[in-house]
Amino acid sequence: MKNKLSIINKLFVCFSICFSMCVINSLAQISYQIVPGVRVGAITKNVSEAALRKIYGSKNVKSELIGLGEGETTPGTVIFPNDKNRRIEIVWKNKKMKKSPEFVQFSGEQSLWKTKKGIGLGTSLKELERFNGRSFTLAGFEWDYAGAVFSWKGGKLAKEFGKEGKKVALRLNPRDYRKSLEKDLNSVAGDGEFSSANKAMQRINPIVYYVIVSFP
């Protein structure tokens, strides 16, 4: 009987260890995952700055002014402020209590924060077309809201990201400004609306440089 209990106890310990490792591995895999309208890593619609300090560590969570474009700023919170691959900015609905995110934003050339499909900074126009299953429309370049996606045209990303970026809004920009592309760039510059299927857009093949995840 004692031997049986000993075996059962050992099996239970092994199971507990395996289960804990699975949970840890699972959390590690989703820690930088974006689930549109639901969460960005540990950031959910009801989270607070205080809670994020416990999750990510006080040194990685800072109160700062967040840029909104056109010179405007608002009080918010930055996670991983000194790490360009992990830095994200939070604007709160309750600005006084710093609770309940209105949206999360991040920008640059690359980042660990991505959707389950791998969409994030650096994702190209052609890759987005493939994920969407069809072409989409976006703004022209060389202005404050350059390359903002206007519509997924009823594609697969329309439901996932929401109409008009209700859950996730993306902005694209050319990865470089080579002389050979100057004519193409000039033809799709400004705040007009262009199809991703536009020949100039296809040759430029811009990449995502700005991501905004909202919590409606």
Rosetta silent file (secondary structure, phi, psi, omega in degrees, C-alpha in Angstrom):
SEQUENCE: MKNKLSIINKLFVCFSICFSMCVINSLAQISYQIVPGVRVGAITKNVSEAALRKIYGSKNVKSELIGLGEGETTPGTVIFPNDKNRRIEIVWKNKKMKKSPEFVQFSGEQSLWKTKKGIGLGTSLKELERFNGRSFTLAGFEWDYAGAVFSWKGGKLAKEFGKEGKKVALRLNPRDYRKSLEKDLNSVAGDGEFSSANKAMQRINPIVYYVIVSFP
SCORE:     score description
SCORE:     0.000 S_00000001
   1 L     0.000  -43.991  178.995    0.000    0.000    0.000 S_00000001
   2 H   -61.768  -40.061  179.123    2.828    2.370    0.926 S_00000001
   3 H   -62.245  -41.153  179.510    4.563    1.599   -2.371 S_00000001
   4 H   -63.534  -43.166  179.589    1.367    2.402   -4.281 S_00000001
   5 H   -64.585  -39.139  178.967    0.966    5.693   -2.421 S_00000001
   6 H   -62.009  -42.845  179.318    4.605    6.514   -3.073 S_00000001
   7 H   -64.464  -43.574  179.503    4.145    5.880   -6.803 S_00000001
   8 H   -62.036  -43.430  179.270    0.966    7.967   -6.855 S_00000001
   9 H   -62.167  -41.942  179.729    2.711   10.826   -5.046 S_00000001
  10 H   -64.798  -41.910  178.449    5.623   10.706   -7.469 S_00000001
  11 H   -63.013  -39.683  179.405    3.252   10.702  -10.441 S_00000001
  12 H   -64.098  -43.097  178.565    1.376   13.650   -8.946 S_00000001
  13 H   -62.301  -44.066  179.329    4.624   15.593   -8.459 S_00000001
  14 H   -62.058  -43.162  179.399    5.698   14.831  -12.026 S_00000001
  15 H   -62.173  -42.931 -178.864    2.304   15.883  -13.337 S_00000001
  16 H   -62.950  -42.183  179.430    2.437   19.112  -11.332 S_00000001
  17 H   -64.066  -46.076 -179.350    5.913   19.935  -12.637 S_00000001
  18 H   -62.338  -42.546  179.999    4.912   19.175  -16.232 S_00000001
  19 H   -63.542  -43.678  179.626    1.732   21.224  -15.883 S_00000001
  20 H   -62.616  -40.829  179.203    3.646   24.161  -14.399 S_00000001
  21 H   -65.045  -38.657  178.468    6.211   24.014  -17.197 S_00000001
  22 H   -63.759  -42.296  179.615    3.433   23.976  -19.806 S_00000001
  23 H   -64.252  -45.142  179.890    1.823   27.016  -18.209 S_00000001
  24 H   -61.754  -45.281  179.423    5.153   28.856  -18.034 S_00000001
  25 H   -63.367  -39.861  179.561    5.952   28.004  -21.649 S_00000001
  26 H   -63.135  -44.608  179.387    2.474   29.054  -22.715 S_00000001
  27 H   -64.704  -37.343  179.151    2.794   32.393  -20.924 S_00000001
  28 H   -63.727  -37.144 -178.385    6.219   32.913  -22.447 S_00000001
  29 H   -72.081  -32.625 -175.528    4.776   32.358  -25.914 S_00000001
  30 H  -100.728    1.480 -174.126    1.875   34.786  -25.474 S_00000001
  31 L   -62.325  -24.785  178.138    3.644   37.437  -23.410 S_00000001
  32 L  -116.648   18.679 -176.879    4.111   39.654  -26.482 S_00000001
  33 E   -86.975  138.682  176.101    1.041   38.492  -28.336 S_00000001
  34 E  -100.344  122.631  172.014   -1.643   40.896  -29.547 S_00000001
  35 E  -111.793  102.871 -171.886   -5.230   39.663  -29.445 S_00000001
  36 L   -47.723  125.533  177.445   -7.174   42.459  -31.201 S_00000001
  37 L    76.874   -4.542 -175.626   -9.595   44.225  -28.883 S_00000001
  38 L  -114.966  -54.197 -178.271   -8.775   41.831  -26.022 S_00000001
  39 E  -162.140  158.774  169.778   -5.191   42.218  -24.862 S_00000001
  40 E  -127.167  100.049 -171.028   -1.638   43.198  -25.678 S_00000001
  41 L    61.495 -122.584  179.833    0.460   40.821  -23.608 S_00000001
  42 L   -90.864    2.254 -177.776   -0.826   41.348  -20.050 S_00000001
  43 E   -85.790  113.138  179.047   -2.573   44.616  -20.967 S_00000001
  44 E  -119.787  176.803 -173.067   -6.343   44.109  -20.923 S_00000001
  45 L   -65.980  -20.378 -177.708   -9.303   46.508  -20.922 S_00000001
  46 L  -108.865    3.153 -174.740   -9.496   46.644  -17.104 S_00000001
  47 L   -72.760  158.902  177.597   -5.800   46.694  -16.196 S_00000001
  48 E  -123.028  166.308  176.425   -4.138   49.575  -14.328 S_00000001
  49 H   -61.798  -38.747  179.977   -0.637   51.009  -14.241 S_00000001
  50 H   -60.379  -42.038  179.626   -0.265   49.686  -10.683 S_00000001
  51 H   -66.973  -37.797 -179.581   -1.090   46.149  -11.828 S_00000001
  52 H   -67.889  -29.363  176.439    1.356   46.408  -14.729 S_00000001
  53 H   -64.326  -36.836  178.794    4.142   47.390  -12.321 S_00000001
  54 H   -71.922  -34.323 -177.451    3.619   44.083  -10.513 S_00000001
  55 H   -77.520  -48.493 -173.421    3.549   42.131  -13.774 S_00000001
  56 H  -101.264   -8.679 -178.439    6.443   43.743  -15.654 S_00000001
  57 L    93.984  137.495 -175.979    8.408   45.233  -12.745 S_00000001
  58 H   -57.410  -36.197 -177.762    8.484   48.858  -11.597 S_00000001
  59 H   -68.925  -17.845 -178.832   11.676   49.646  -13.504 S_00000001
  60 H  -100.755    3.867 -178.667    9.951   48.634  -16.757 S_00000001
  61 E  -128.641  114.194 -175.500    6.792   50.726  -16.244 S_00000001
  62 E  -127.275  140.774  172.796    7.075   54.536  -16.385 S_00000001
  63 E   -80.889  124.136 -178.652    4.574   57.395  -16.352 S_00000001
  64 E  -147.386  165.424  171.707    5.291   59.619  -19.361 S_00000001
  65 E   -78.813  133.219 -177.805    3.674   61.994  -21.821 S_00000001
  66 E  -104.541  129.254  178.717    2.496   60.072  -24.897 S_00000001
  67 E   -74.127  134.516 -179.504    2.715   61.625  -28.357 S_00000001
  68 E  -111.999    1.091 -177.361   -0.541   61.676  -30.308 S_00000001
  69 E    98.108  154.717  179.198    0.726   63.281  -33.498 S_00000001
  70 L    54.739   31.602  175.715    0.770   66.878  -34.742 S_00000001
  71 L    82.567   -1.181 -179.126    2.583   67.929  -31.559 S_00000001
  72 E   -85.618  145.769  176.810   -0.154   66.802  -29.166 S_00000001
  73 E  -136.490  163.441  176.296    0.600   64.772  -26.031 S_00000001
  74 E  -149.289  148.936  178.190   -1.344   63.212  -23.170 S_00000001
  75 E   -62.424  137.962  179.687   -0.333   61.640  -19.834 S_00000001
  76 E  -160.669 -158.043 -176.703    0.131   57.897  -20.127 S_00000001
  77 E  -134.798  141.172  177.443    2.343   54.937  -19.361 S_00000001
  78 E  -116.823  130.394  175.101    5.285   53.378  -21.171 S_00000001
  79 E  -100.846  134.799 -176.220    6.227   49.718  -20.820 S_00000001
  80 L    52.260   59.609 -174.754    9.904   48.849  -21.424 S_00000001
  81 L   -61.727  -25.947 -176.089   10.814   52.524  -22.096 S_00000001
  82 L  -105.517   11.982 -179.373   14.479   51.825  -22.853 S_00000001
  83 L  -121.777  104.330 -173.489   14.043   48.766  -25.068 S_00000001
  84 L   -64.640  -22.907  179.632   13.097   49.674  -28.655 S_00000001
  85 L   -84.173  -13.018 -178.669   12.071   46.087  -29.441 S_00000001
  86 L  -125.229   -5.998 -175.768    9.622   45.916  -26.522 S_00000001
  87 L   -63.829  129.930  172.429    8.597   49.535  -25.914 S_00000001
  88 E  -139.501  153.285 -176.312    4.845   50.199  -25.986 S_00000001
  89 E  -120.520  138.962 -177.604    2.815   53.225  -24.919 S_00000001
  90 E  -118.272  130.740  170.777   -0.560   53.252  -23.168 S_00000001
  91 E  -108.869  128.528 -172.140   -3.186   56.000  -23.196 S_00000001
  92 E   -95.743  148.023  170.222   -5.763   55.557  -20.442 S_00000001
  93 E   -71.599  -46.697  175.855   -9.525   56.102  -20.405 S_00000001
  94 E   -96.550   90.557 -173.742   -9.260   56.943  -16.707 S_00000001
  95 L   -70.184  -30.590 -178.648   -6.259   59.250  -16.856 S_00000001
  96 L   -69.375  -45.558 -179.166   -6.391   60.208  -13.169 S_00000001
  97 L   -88.584   -9.780 -175.371   -6.307   56.602  -11.877 S_00000001
  98 L    52.460   62.095 -176.748   -4.308   55.352  -14.869 S_00000001
  99 E  -142.166  149.601  178.198   -6.726   52.534  -15.395 S_00000001
 100 E    64.291   93.448 -178.330   -8.576   50.954  -18.336 S_00000001
 101 E   -62.785  138.881  169.623   -6.549   51.499  -21.536 S_00000001
 102 E   -84.079  -46.083  173.854   -8.090   53.478  -24.368 S_00000001
 103 E  -161.015  161.720  176.141   -5.395   52.252  -26.720 S_00000001
 104 E  -118.913  139.094  179.244   -1.845   50.934  -26.891 S_00000001
 105 E  -137.087  152.763  173.341    0.592   52.128  -29.542 S_00000001
 106 E  -157.129  154.936 -175.733    4.111   51.366  -30.688 S_00000001
 107 E  -148.120  170.132 -179.863    6.229   52.267  -33.701 S_00000001
 108 L   129.981 -162.008 -177.162    9.589   51.697  -35.341 S_00000001
 109 L   -92.467  -29.716 -179.140   11.218   49.129  -37.587 S_00000001
 110 L  -155.087  156.514 -178.934   10.740   46.009  -35.480 S_00000001
 111 L  -161.410  153.735  176.101    9.105   44.810  -32.275 S_00000001
 112 L   -76.561  -20.399 -177.457    8.388   41.632  -30.345 S_00000001
 113 L   -76.139  117.874 -177.629    4.700   42.594  -30.111 S_00000001
 114 E  -147.336  162.155  172.843    2.769   40.750  -32.826 S_00000001
 115 E   -76.901  172.172  179.210   -0.563   39.082  -33.537 S_00000001
 116 L   -58.304  -32.455  179.263   -0.839   35.301  -33.549 S_00000001
 117 L   -77.949  -12.511  179.565   -0.326   35.408  -37.323 S_00000001
 118 L    98.237   13.674  179.558    2.848   37.423  -36.865 S_00000001
 119 L   -80.017  128.391 -178.900    1.541   40.813  -37.993 S_00000001
 120 L  -174.447 -159.851  178.164    3.474   43.684  -36.439 S_00000001
 121 L   -59.931  134.992  179.220    6.196   46.211  -37.172 S_00000001
 122 L    94.100  -11.231  176.563    8.022   45.292  -40.362 S_00000001
 123 L   -67.379  131.671 -174.650    5.142   43.361  -41.931 S_00000001
 124 E   -87.674  163.851  177.305    5.042   44.298  -45.622 S_00000001
 125 H   -56.027  -45.215 -178.711    2.138   45.396  -47.809 S_00000001
 126 H   -65.927  -35.656  176.290    2.333   42.174  -49.812 S_00000001
 127 H   -66.437  -40.046  178.128    2.281   40.089  -46.625 S_00000001
 128 H   -63.876  -38.593  176.350   -0.801   41.979  -45.430 S_00000001
 129 H   -60.385  -41.128  179.776   -2.505   41.268  -48.756 S_00000001
 130 H   -65.844  -44.475  177.806   -1.780   37.584  -48.250 S_00000001
 131 H   -64.175  -36.001 -176.860   -3.163   37.598  -44.694 S_00000001
 132 H   -80.025  -22.963 -179.420   -6.191   39.580  -45.853 S_00000001
 133 L    82.246    3.995  179.315   -6.854   37.401  -48.882 S_00000001
 134 L  -170.606  175.114  178.169   -7.254   40.455  -51.117 S_00000001
 135 L   -73.723  167.444  179.590   -6.030   44.001  -51.681 S_00000001
 136 L  -142.778  177.266  179.652   -6.880   46.854  -49.303 S_00000001
 137 E  -116.150  147.316 -179.392   -6.752   50.651  -49.319 S_00000001
 138 E  -147.607  163.685  179.035   -4.334   52.954  -47.541 S_00000001
 139 E   -75.836  161.788  175.859   -3.312   56.599  -47.391 S_00000001
 140 L   -74.234 -178.367 -174.451   -0.461   58.038  -49.369 S_00000001
 141 E  -102.247  176.578  172.926    2.967   58.830  -47.916 S_00000001
 142 L    66.226   44.780  168.900    4.915   61.869  -46.677 S_00000001
 143 L  -155.735  177.942 -171.180    2.426   63.367  -44.213 S_00000001
 144 L   -58.498  -35.144 -178.232    1.492   62.861  -40.534 S_00000001
 145 L  -111.291   40.338 -177.554   -0.776   59.877  -41.128 S_00000001
 146 L   -53.939  132.893  172.301    1.255   58.315  -43.907 S_00000001
 147 L    68.463   16.956  179.406    0.220   54.862  -45.019 S_00000001
 148 E   -66.375  129.769  178.330   -2.766   54.528  -42.655 S_00000001
 149 E   -71.968  123.373  179.971   -4.919   51.568  -43.685 S_00000001
 150 E   -88.019  -44.024 -175.246   -8.401   52.862  -44.538 S_00000001
 151 E  -154.615  142.053  175.679  -10.219   49.640  -45.351 S_00000001
 152 L   -90.775    4.135  174.937   -9.562   45.907  -45.623 S_00000001
 153 L    54.390   39.917  177.091  -12.280   45.745  -48.285 S_00000001
 154 L    74.891   13.833  179.609  -14.130   42.915  -46.591 S_00000001
 155 L   -77.903 -174.977 -176.326  -11.025   40.702  -46.397 S_00000001
 156 H   -61.967  -30.740 -177.911  -10.015   38.367  -43.591 S_00000001
 157 H   -80.244  -12.889 -179.783   -8.430   41.179  -41.554 S_00000001
 158 H   -61.971  -43.963 -179.988  -11.636   43.258  -41.619 S_00000001
 159 H   -74.727  -42.245 -177.017  -13.225   41.107  -38.936 S_00000001
 160 H   -66.591  -42.623 -176.128  -10.030   40.520  -36.951 S_00000001
 161 H   -97.331  -10.447 -179.916   -8.924   44.177  -36.868 S_00000001
 162 L    83.565  153.439  178.849  -12.381   45.773  -37.060 S_00000001
 163 H   -66.005  136.541  178.602  -13.771   48.244  -39.559 S_00000001
 164 H    53.845   36.542  175.748  -11.670   51.394  -39.952 S_00000001
 165 H    68.345   30.100 -178.087   -9.140   50.107  -37.417 S_00000001
 166 L   -59.513  -37.231  178.527  -11.620   49.858  -34.562 S_00000001
 167 L  -101.259  -47.268  178.999   -9.512   47.156  -32.886 S_00000001
 168 E  -135.194  126.398  176.518   -6.149   47.439  -34.644 S_00000001
 169 E  -113.396  136.284 -179.187   -4.981   50.306  -36.853 S_00000001
 170 E  -121.321  147.133  171.375   -1.851   50.037  -38.995 S_00000001
 171 E  -127.909  139.091 -177.642    0.263   52.591  -40.809 S_00000001
 172 E  -116.762  153.989  177.791    2.804   51.702  -43.476 S_00000001
 173 E  -147.227  151.280  175.640    5.833   53.530  -44.828 S_00000001
 174 L   -57.320  141.879  179.412    8.470   52.757  -47.473 S_00000001
 175 L   -74.828  -19.783  174.519   11.386   50.832  -46.019 S_00000001
 176 L  -156.540  170.440 -179.198   13.750   53.113  -47.960 S_00000001
 177 L  -121.951   57.690 -179.458   13.670   56.063  -50.360 S_00000001
 178 L   -62.003  146.922  179.165   15.836   54.804  -53.193 S_00000001
 179 H   -56.757  -35.790 -177.165   16.285   57.084  -56.199 S_00000001
 180 H   -66.608  -18.775 -179.097   14.898   54.347  -58.427 S_00000001
 181 H  -103.198    4.064 -174.476   11.566   54.542  -56.572 S_00000001
 182 H   -57.245  -43.615 -179.415   11.281   58.334  -56.574 S_00000001
 183 H   -63.765  -42.749  178.507    8.718   58.410  -59.397 S_00000001
 184 H   -64.058  -43.509 -179.008    6.604   55.735  -57.691 S_00000001
 185 H   -62.722  -40.939  179.316    6.795   57.521  -54.329 S_00000001
 186 H   -65.526  -30.892 -176.954    5.683   60.813  -55.849 S_00000001
 187 H   -76.500  -16.324  179.660    2.700   59.114  -57.492 S_00000001
 188 L  -125.841   33.279  178.420    1.358   57.839  -54.143 S_00000001
 189 E   -94.996  154.942  177.125    2.277   60.767  -51.867 S_00000001
 190 L    97.069 -177.550 -172.698   -0.191   62.857  -49.861 S_00000001
 191 L   -91.356   25.244  175.527   -3.443   62.160  -48.069 S_00000001
 192 L   -76.146  172.631  179.521   -5.212   60.489  -50.971 S_00000001
 193 E  -106.226  128.817 -176.229   -6.590   56.934  -50.889 S_00000001
 194 E  -128.841  149.445  175.664   -4.701   54.248  -52.801 S_00000001
 195 E   -83.074  143.818  176.112   -5.189   50.537  -53.428 S_00000001
 196 L   -65.041  -19.532  179.932   -2.482   48.180  -52.234 S_00000001
 197 L   -81.101   -8.969  176.844   -2.770   46.650  -55.716 S_00000001
 198 L   -51.933  134.278 -175.073   -1.569   49.932  -57.245 S_00000001
 199 H   -58.595  -38.885  179.043    1.534   49.123  -59.318 S_00000001
 200 H   -65.659  -42.541  178.080    3.599   51.812  -57.584 S_00000001
 201 H   -60.631  -40.225 -179.392    2.526   50.494  -54.151 S_00000001
 202 H   -64.426  -40.241  179.658    3.501   46.985  -55.195 S_00000001
 203 H   -70.138  -38.815  179.026    6.964   48.103  -56.291 S_00000001
 204 H   -71.098  -40.034 -179.878    7.507   50.140  -53.111 S_00000001
 205 L    46.629   62.531 -177.579    6.043   47.353  -50.919 S_00000001
 206 L   -63.125  162.675 -179.094    5.937   49.518  -47.746 S_00000001
 207 E  -118.886  158.080  177.786    6.121   48.002  -44.274 S_00000001
 208 E   -66.983  126.946  178.056    4.147   48.555  -41.068 S_00000001
 209 E  -120.706   -7.263 -175.301    5.833   51.232  -38.944 S_00000001
 210 E  -147.731  129.588  179.513    3.013   52.109  -36.534 S_00000001
 211 E  -127.917  131.889  175.577    0.505   49.918  -34.675 S_00000001
 212 E  -124.969  120.947  177.950   -2.429   51.094  -32.543 S_00000001
 213 E  -109.397  117.513 -177.239   -4.466   48.536  -30.577 S_00000001
 214 E   -99.664  158.137  177.645   -7.733   49.936  -29.194 S_00000001
 215 L  -120.519   80.812 -175.751   -9.983   48.668  -26.425 S_00000001
 216 L   -66.227    0.000    0.000  -13.512   49.608  -27.563 S_00000001
